[in-house]
PDB file of C-alpha atoms in Angstrom:
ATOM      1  CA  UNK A   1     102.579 147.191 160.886  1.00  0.00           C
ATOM      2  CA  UNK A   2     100.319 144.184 160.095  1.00  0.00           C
ATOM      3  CA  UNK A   3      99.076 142.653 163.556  1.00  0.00           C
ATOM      4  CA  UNK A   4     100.878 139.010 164.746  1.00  0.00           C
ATOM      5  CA  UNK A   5      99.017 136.055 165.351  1.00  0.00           C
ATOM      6  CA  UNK A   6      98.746 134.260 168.833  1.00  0.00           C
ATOM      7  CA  UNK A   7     102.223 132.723 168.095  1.00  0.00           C
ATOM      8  CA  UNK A   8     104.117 135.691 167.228  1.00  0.00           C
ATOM      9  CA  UNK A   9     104.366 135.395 163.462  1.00  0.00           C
ATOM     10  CA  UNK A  10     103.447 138.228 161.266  1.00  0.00           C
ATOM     11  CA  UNK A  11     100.950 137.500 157.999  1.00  0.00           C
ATOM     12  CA  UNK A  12     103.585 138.641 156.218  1.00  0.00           C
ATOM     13  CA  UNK A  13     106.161 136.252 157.376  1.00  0.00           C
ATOM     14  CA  UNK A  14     104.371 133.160 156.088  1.00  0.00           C
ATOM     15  CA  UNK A  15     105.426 131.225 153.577  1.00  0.00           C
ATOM     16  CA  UNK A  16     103.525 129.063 151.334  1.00  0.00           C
ATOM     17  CA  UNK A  17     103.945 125.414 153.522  1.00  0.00           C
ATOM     18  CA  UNK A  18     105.000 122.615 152.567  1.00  0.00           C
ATOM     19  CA  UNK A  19     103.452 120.009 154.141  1.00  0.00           C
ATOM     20  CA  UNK A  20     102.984 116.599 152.592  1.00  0.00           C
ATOM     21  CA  UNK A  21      99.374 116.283 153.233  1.00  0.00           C
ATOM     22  CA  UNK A  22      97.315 117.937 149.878  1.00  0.00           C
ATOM     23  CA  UNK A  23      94.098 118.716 151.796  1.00  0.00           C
ATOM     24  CA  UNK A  24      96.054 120.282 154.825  1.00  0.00           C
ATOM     25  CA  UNK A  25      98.318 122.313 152.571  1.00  0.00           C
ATOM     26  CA  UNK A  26      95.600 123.921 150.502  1.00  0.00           C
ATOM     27  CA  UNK A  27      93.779 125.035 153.771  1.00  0.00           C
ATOM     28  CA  UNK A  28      97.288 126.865 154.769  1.00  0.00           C
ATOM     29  CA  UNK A  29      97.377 128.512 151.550  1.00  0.00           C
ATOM     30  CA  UNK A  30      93.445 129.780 151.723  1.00  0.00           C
ATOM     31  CA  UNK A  31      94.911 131.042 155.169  1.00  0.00           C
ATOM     32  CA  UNK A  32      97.687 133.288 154.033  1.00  0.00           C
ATOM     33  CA  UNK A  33      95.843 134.557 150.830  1.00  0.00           C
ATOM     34  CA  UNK A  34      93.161 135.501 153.706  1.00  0.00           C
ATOM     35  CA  UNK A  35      96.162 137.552 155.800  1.00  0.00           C
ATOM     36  CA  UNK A  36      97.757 138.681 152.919  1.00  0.00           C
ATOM     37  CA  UNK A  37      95.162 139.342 149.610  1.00  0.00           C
ATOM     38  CA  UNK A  38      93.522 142.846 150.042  1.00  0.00           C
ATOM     39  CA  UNK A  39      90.715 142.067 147.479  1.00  0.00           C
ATOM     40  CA  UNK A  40      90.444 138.278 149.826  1.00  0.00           C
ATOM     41  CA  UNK A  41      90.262 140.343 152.798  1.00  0.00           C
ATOM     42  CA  UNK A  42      86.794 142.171 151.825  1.00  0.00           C
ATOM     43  CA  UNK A  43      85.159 139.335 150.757  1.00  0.00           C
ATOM     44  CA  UNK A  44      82.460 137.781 153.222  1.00  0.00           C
ATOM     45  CA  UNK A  45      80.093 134.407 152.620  1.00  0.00           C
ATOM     46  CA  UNK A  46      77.060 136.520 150.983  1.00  0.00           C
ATOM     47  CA  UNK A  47      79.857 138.252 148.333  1.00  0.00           C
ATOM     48  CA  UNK A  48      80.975 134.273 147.429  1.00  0.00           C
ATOM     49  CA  UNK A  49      78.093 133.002 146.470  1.00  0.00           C
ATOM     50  CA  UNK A  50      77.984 134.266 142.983  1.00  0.00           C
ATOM     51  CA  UNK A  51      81.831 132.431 142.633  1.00  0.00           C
ATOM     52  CA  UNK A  52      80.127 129.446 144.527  1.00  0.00           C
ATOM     53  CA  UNK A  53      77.091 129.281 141.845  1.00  0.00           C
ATOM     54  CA  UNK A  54      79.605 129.647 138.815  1.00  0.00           C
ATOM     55  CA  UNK A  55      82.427 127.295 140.107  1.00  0.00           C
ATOM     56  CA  UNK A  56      79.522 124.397 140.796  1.00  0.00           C
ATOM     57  CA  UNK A  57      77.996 125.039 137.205  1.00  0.00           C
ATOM     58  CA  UNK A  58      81.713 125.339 135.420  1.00  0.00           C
ATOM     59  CA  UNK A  59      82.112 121.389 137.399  1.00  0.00           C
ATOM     60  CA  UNK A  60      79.456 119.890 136.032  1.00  0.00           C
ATOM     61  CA  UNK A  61      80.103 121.165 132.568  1.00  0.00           C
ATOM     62  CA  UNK A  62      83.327 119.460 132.851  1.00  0.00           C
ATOM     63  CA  UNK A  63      81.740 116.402 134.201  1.00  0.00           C
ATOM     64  CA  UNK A  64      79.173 116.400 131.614  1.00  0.00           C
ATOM     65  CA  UNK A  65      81.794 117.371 128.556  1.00  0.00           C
ATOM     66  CA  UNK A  66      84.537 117.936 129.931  1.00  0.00           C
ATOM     67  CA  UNK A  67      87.963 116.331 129.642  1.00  0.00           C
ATOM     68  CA  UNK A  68      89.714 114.450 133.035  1.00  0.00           C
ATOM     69  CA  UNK A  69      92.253 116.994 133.464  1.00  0.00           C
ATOM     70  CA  UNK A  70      89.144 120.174 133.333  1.00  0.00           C
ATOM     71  CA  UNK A  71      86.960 117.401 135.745  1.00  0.00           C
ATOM     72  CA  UNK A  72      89.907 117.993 138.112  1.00  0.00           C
ATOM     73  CA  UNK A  73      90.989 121.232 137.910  1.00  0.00           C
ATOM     74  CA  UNK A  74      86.908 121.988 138.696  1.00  0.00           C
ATOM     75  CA  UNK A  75      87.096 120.014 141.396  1.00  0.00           C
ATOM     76  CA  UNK A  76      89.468 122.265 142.888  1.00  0.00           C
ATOM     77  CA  UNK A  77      88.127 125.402 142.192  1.00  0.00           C
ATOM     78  CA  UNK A  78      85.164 123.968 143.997  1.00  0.00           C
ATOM     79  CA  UNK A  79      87.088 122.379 147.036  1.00  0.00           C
ATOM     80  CA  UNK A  80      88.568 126.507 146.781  1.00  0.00           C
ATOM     81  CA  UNK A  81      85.387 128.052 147.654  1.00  0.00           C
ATOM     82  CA  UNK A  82      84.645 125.545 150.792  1.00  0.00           C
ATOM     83  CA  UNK A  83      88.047 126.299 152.156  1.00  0.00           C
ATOM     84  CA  UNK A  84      87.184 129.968 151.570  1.00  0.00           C
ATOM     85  CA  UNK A  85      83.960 130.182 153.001  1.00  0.00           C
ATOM     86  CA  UNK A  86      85.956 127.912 156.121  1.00  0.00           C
ATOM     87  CA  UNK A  87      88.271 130.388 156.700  1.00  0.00           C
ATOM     88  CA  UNK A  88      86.222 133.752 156.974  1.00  0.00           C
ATOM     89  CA  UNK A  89      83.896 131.196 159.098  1.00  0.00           C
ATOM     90  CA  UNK A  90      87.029 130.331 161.621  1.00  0.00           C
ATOM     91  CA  UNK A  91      87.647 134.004 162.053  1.00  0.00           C
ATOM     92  CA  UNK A  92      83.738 135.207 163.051  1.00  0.00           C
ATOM     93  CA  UNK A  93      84.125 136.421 166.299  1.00  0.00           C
ATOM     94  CA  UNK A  94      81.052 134.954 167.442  1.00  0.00           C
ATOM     95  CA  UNK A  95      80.226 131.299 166.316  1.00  0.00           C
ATOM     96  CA  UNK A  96      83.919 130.491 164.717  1.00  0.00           C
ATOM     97  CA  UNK A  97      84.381 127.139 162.895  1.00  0.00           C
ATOM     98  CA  UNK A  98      87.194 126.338 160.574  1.00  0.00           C
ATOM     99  CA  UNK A  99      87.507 123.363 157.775  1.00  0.00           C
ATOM    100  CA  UNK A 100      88.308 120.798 160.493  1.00  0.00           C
ATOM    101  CA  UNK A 101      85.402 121.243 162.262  1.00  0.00           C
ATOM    102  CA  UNK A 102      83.786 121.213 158.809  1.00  0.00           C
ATOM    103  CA  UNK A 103      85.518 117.788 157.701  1.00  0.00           C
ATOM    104  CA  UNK A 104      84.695 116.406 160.724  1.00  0.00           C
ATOM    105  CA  UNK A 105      80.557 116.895 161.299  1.00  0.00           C
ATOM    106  CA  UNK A 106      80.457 115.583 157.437  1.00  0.00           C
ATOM    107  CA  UNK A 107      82.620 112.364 158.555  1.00  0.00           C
ATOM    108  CA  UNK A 108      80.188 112.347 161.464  1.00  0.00           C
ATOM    109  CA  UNK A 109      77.299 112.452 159.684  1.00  0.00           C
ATOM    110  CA  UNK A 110      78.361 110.168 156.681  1.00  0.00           C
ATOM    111  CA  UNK A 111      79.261 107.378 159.348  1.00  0.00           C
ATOM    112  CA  UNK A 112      76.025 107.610 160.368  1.00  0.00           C
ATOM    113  CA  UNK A 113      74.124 107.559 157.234  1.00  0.00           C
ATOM    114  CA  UNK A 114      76.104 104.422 156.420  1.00  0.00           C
ATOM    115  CA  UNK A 115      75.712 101.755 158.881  1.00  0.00           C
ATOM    116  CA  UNK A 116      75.268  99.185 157.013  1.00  0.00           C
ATOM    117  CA  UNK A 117      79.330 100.355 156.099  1.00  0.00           C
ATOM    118  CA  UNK A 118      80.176 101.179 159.764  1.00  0.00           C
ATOM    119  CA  UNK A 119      77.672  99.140 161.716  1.00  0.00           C
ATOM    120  CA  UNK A 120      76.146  96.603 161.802  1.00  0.00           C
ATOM    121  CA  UNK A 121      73.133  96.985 159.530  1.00  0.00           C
ATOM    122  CA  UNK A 122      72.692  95.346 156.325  1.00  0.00           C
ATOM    123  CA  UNK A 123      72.203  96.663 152.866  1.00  0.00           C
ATOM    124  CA  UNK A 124      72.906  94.138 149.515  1.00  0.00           C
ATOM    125  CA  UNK A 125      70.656  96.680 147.417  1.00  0.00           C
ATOM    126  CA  UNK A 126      70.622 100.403 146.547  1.00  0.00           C
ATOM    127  CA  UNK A 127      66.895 100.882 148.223  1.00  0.00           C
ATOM    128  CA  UNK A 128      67.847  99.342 151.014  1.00  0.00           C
ATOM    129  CA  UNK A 129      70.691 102.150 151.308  1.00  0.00           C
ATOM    130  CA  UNK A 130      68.713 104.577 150.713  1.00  0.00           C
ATOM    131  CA  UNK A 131      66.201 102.984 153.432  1.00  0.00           C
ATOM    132  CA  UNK A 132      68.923 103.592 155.812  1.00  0.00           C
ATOM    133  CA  UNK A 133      70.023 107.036 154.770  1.00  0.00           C
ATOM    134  CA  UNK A 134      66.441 108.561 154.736  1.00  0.00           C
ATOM    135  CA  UNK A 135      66.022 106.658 158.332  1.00  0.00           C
ATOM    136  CA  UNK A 136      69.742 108.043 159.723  1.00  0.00           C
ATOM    137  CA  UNK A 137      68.680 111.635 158.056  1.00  0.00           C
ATOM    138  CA  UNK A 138      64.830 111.842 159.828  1.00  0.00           C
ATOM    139  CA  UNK A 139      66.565 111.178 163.087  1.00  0.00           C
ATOM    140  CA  UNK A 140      69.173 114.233 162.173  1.00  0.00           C
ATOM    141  CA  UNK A 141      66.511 116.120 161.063  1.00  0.00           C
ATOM    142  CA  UNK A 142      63.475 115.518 164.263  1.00  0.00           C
ATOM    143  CA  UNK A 143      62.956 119.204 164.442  1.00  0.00           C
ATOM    144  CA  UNK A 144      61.763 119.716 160.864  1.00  0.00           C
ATOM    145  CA  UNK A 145      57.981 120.125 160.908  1.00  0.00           C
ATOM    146  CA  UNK A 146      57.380 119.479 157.071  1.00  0.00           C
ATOM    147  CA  UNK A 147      58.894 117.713 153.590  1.00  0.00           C
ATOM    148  CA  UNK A 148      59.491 120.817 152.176  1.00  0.00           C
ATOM    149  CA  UNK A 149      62.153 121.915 155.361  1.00  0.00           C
ATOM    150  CA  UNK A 150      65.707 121.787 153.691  1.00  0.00           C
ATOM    151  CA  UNK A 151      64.847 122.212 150.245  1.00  0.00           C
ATOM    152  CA  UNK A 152      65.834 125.196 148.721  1.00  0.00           C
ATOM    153  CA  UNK A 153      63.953 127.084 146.657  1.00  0.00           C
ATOM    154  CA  UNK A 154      67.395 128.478 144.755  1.00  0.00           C
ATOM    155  CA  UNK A 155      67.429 125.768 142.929  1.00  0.00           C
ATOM    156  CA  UNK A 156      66.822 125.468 139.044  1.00  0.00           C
ATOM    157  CA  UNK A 157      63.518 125.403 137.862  1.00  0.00           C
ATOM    158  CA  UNK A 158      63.776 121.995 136.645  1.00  0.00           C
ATOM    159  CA  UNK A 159      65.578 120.434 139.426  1.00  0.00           C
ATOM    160  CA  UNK A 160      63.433 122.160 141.863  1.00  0.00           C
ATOM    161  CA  UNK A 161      60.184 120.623 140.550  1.00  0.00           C
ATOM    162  CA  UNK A 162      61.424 117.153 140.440  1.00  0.00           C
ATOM    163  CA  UNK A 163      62.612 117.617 143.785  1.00  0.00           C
ATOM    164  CA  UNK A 164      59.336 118.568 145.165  1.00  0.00           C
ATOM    165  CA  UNK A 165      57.670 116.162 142.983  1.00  0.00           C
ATOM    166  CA  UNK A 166      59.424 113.107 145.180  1.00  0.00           C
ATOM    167  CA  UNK A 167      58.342 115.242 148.261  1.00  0.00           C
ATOM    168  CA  UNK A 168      55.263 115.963 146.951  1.00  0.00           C
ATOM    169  CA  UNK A 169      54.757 112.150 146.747  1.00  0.00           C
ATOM    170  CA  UNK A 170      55.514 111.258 150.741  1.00  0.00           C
ATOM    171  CA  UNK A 171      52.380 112.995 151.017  1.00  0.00           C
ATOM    172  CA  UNK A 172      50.061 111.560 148.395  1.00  0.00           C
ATOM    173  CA  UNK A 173      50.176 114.479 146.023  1.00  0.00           C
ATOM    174  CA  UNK A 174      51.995 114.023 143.126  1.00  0.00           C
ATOM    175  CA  UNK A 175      51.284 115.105 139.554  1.00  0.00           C
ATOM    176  CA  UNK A 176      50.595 112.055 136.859  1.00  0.00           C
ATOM    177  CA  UNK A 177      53.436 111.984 134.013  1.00  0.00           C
ATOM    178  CA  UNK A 178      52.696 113.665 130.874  1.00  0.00           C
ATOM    179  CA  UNK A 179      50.311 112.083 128.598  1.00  0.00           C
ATOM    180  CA  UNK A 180      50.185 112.955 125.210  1.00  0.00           C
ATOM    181  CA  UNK A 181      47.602 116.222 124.559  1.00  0.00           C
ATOM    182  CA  UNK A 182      47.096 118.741 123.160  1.00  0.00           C
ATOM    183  CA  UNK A 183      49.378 122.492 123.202  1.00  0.00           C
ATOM    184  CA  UNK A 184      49.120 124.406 126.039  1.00  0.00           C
ATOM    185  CA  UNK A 185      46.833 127.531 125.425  1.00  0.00           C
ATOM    186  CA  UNK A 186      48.020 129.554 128.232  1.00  0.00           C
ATOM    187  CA  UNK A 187      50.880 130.095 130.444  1.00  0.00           C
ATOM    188  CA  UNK A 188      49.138 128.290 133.564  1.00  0.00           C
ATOM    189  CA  UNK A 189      48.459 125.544 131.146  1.00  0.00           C
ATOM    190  CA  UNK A 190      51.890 125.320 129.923  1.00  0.00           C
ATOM    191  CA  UNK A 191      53.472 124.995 133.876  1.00  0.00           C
ATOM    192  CA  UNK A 192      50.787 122.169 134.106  1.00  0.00           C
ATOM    193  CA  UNK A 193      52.354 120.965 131.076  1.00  0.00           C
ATOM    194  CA  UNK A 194      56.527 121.379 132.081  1.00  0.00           C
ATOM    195  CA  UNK A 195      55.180 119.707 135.616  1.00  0.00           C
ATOM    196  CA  UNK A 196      54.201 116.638 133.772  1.00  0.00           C
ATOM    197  CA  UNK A 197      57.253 116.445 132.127  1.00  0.00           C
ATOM    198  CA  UNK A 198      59.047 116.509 134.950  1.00  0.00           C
ATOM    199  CA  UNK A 199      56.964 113.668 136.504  1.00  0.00           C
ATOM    200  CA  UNK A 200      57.367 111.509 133.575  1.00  0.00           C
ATOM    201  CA  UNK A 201      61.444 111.877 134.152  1.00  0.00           C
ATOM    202  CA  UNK A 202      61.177 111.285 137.688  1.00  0.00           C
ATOM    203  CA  UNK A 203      59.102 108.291 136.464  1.00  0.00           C
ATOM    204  CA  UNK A 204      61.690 106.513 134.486  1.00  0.00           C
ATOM    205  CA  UNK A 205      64.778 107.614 136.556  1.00  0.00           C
ATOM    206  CA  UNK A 206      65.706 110.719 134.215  1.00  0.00           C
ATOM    207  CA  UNK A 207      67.332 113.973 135.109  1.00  0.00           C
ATOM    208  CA  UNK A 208      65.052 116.724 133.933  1.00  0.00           C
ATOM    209  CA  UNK A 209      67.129 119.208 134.301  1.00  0.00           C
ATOM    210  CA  UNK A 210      70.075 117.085 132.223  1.00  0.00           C
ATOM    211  CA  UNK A 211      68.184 116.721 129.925  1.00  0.00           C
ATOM    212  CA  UNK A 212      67.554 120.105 129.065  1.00  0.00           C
ATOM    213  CA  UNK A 213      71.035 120.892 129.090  1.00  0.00           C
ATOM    214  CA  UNK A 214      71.941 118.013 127.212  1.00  0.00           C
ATOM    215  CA  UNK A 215      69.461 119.244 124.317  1.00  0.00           C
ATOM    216  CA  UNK A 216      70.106 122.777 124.753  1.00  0.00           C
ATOM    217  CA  UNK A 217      74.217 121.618 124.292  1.00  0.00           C
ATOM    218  CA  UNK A 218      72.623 120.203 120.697  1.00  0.00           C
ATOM    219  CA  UNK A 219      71.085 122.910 119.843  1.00  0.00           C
ATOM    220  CA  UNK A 220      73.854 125.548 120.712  1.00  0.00           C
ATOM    221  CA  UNK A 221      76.102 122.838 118.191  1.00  0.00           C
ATOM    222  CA  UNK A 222      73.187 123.806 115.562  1.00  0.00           C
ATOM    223  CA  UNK A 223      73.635 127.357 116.167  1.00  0.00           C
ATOM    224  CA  UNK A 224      77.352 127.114 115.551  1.00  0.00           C
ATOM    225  CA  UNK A 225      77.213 124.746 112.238  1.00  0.00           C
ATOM    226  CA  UNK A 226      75.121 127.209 111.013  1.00  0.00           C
ATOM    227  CA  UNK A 227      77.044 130.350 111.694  1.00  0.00           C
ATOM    228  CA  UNK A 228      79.904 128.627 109.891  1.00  0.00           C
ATOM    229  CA  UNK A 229      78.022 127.805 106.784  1.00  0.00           C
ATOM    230  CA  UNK A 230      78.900 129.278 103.797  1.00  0.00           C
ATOM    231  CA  UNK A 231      76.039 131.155 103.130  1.00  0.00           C
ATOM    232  CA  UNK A 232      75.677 132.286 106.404  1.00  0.00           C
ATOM    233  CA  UNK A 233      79.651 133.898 105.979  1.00  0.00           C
ATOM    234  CA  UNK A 234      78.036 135.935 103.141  1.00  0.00           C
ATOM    235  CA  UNK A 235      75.107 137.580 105.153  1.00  0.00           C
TER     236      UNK A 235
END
């Protein structure tokens, strides 16, 4: 016989709630699945992070290319794997949290990144917000020792280097953009090359790593027209 909970009720007598409130309802329904899903039971955090990478790249396909209805059905596969990872966190026996003490250190620490929205500071530009959040975040963040602290080298290539580029910067050393010359002859010259690249997006305000994709999408449309060709039916 399945074990009650602190109330008396059995796993197996829940039933899926009810409750008017979205948000509050999912989180009861990542709950039972929990109790009551024997491949759920098994997983832990480190097993979801494969789901976590592929749910985060299948939502920004749809925001990319995607229709509203795929946008939003992304969005809650996503919002699926934080309620996830909240629930095997509120049953460590250790250091438990659940998704309310989740929601509530990110309302925390958004009201204090924005008080020129909750306080009384002033912001009528987007640097001056941003002047504000870096400020509210260093405070947060005292501890860290170094601009690199936080950033994490699983990100994409692409992303990665024009995130260390702007950290790379707060310390005086950042790459020039890419000037125009000549092929790389090696594979150390072509990083110094893809660097520069990168610079000259974070330059003009681009998304390196969008960019790719966008031009990769392109070319992956070129692979298809030709596959459909006629003479490429009769190979």
């Amino acid at each position: 016989m399945a074990p009650s909970t602190p109330d008396g009720e059995r796993p197996e007598d829940r039933v899926v709630p009810t409750d008017p409130d979205a948000l509050r309802e999912a989180a009861l329904v990542m709950r039972a699945v929990r109790d009551r899903c024997v491949w759920t039971q098994q997983i832990d955090h480190r097993a979801l992070v494969p789901y976590l990478v592929e749910e985060s790249a299948e939502l920004i396909d749809a925001v990319e290319e995607g229709s509203r209805g795929e946008l939003r059905e992304e969005l809650g596969d996503l919002l699926w794997q934080v309620l996830f990872h909240a629930e095997i966190a509120s049953r460590d026996p250790d250091e438990p949290f659940d998704i309310d003490d989740v929601a509530r250190g990110l309302t925390d620490k958004m009201v204090r990144r924005h008080p020129h929205v909750f306080g009384d500071a002033v912001a009528t530009t987007p640097e001056e917000v941003l002047v504000h959040w870096n400020a509210a975040k260093a405070a947060e963040k005292s501890a860290r020792t170094s601009v690199l602290d936080g950033v994490s080298e699983r990100m994409p290539s692409l992303a990665l280097a024009q995130k260390l580029l702007s950290k790379a910067s707060q310390v005086g050393l950042a790459p020039a953009p890419s000037a125009h010359g000549g092929a790389p002859v090696d594979e150390a010259g072509l990083g110094d090359a893809l660097l520069a690249l990168v610079a000259t997006a974070r330059a003009n305000g681009w998304d390196a790593e969008r960019a790719l994709r966008e031009r990769l999408r392109r070319l992956e449309s070129g692979i298809r027209a030709a596959e459909a060709a006629p003479e490429a039916l009769e190979r």
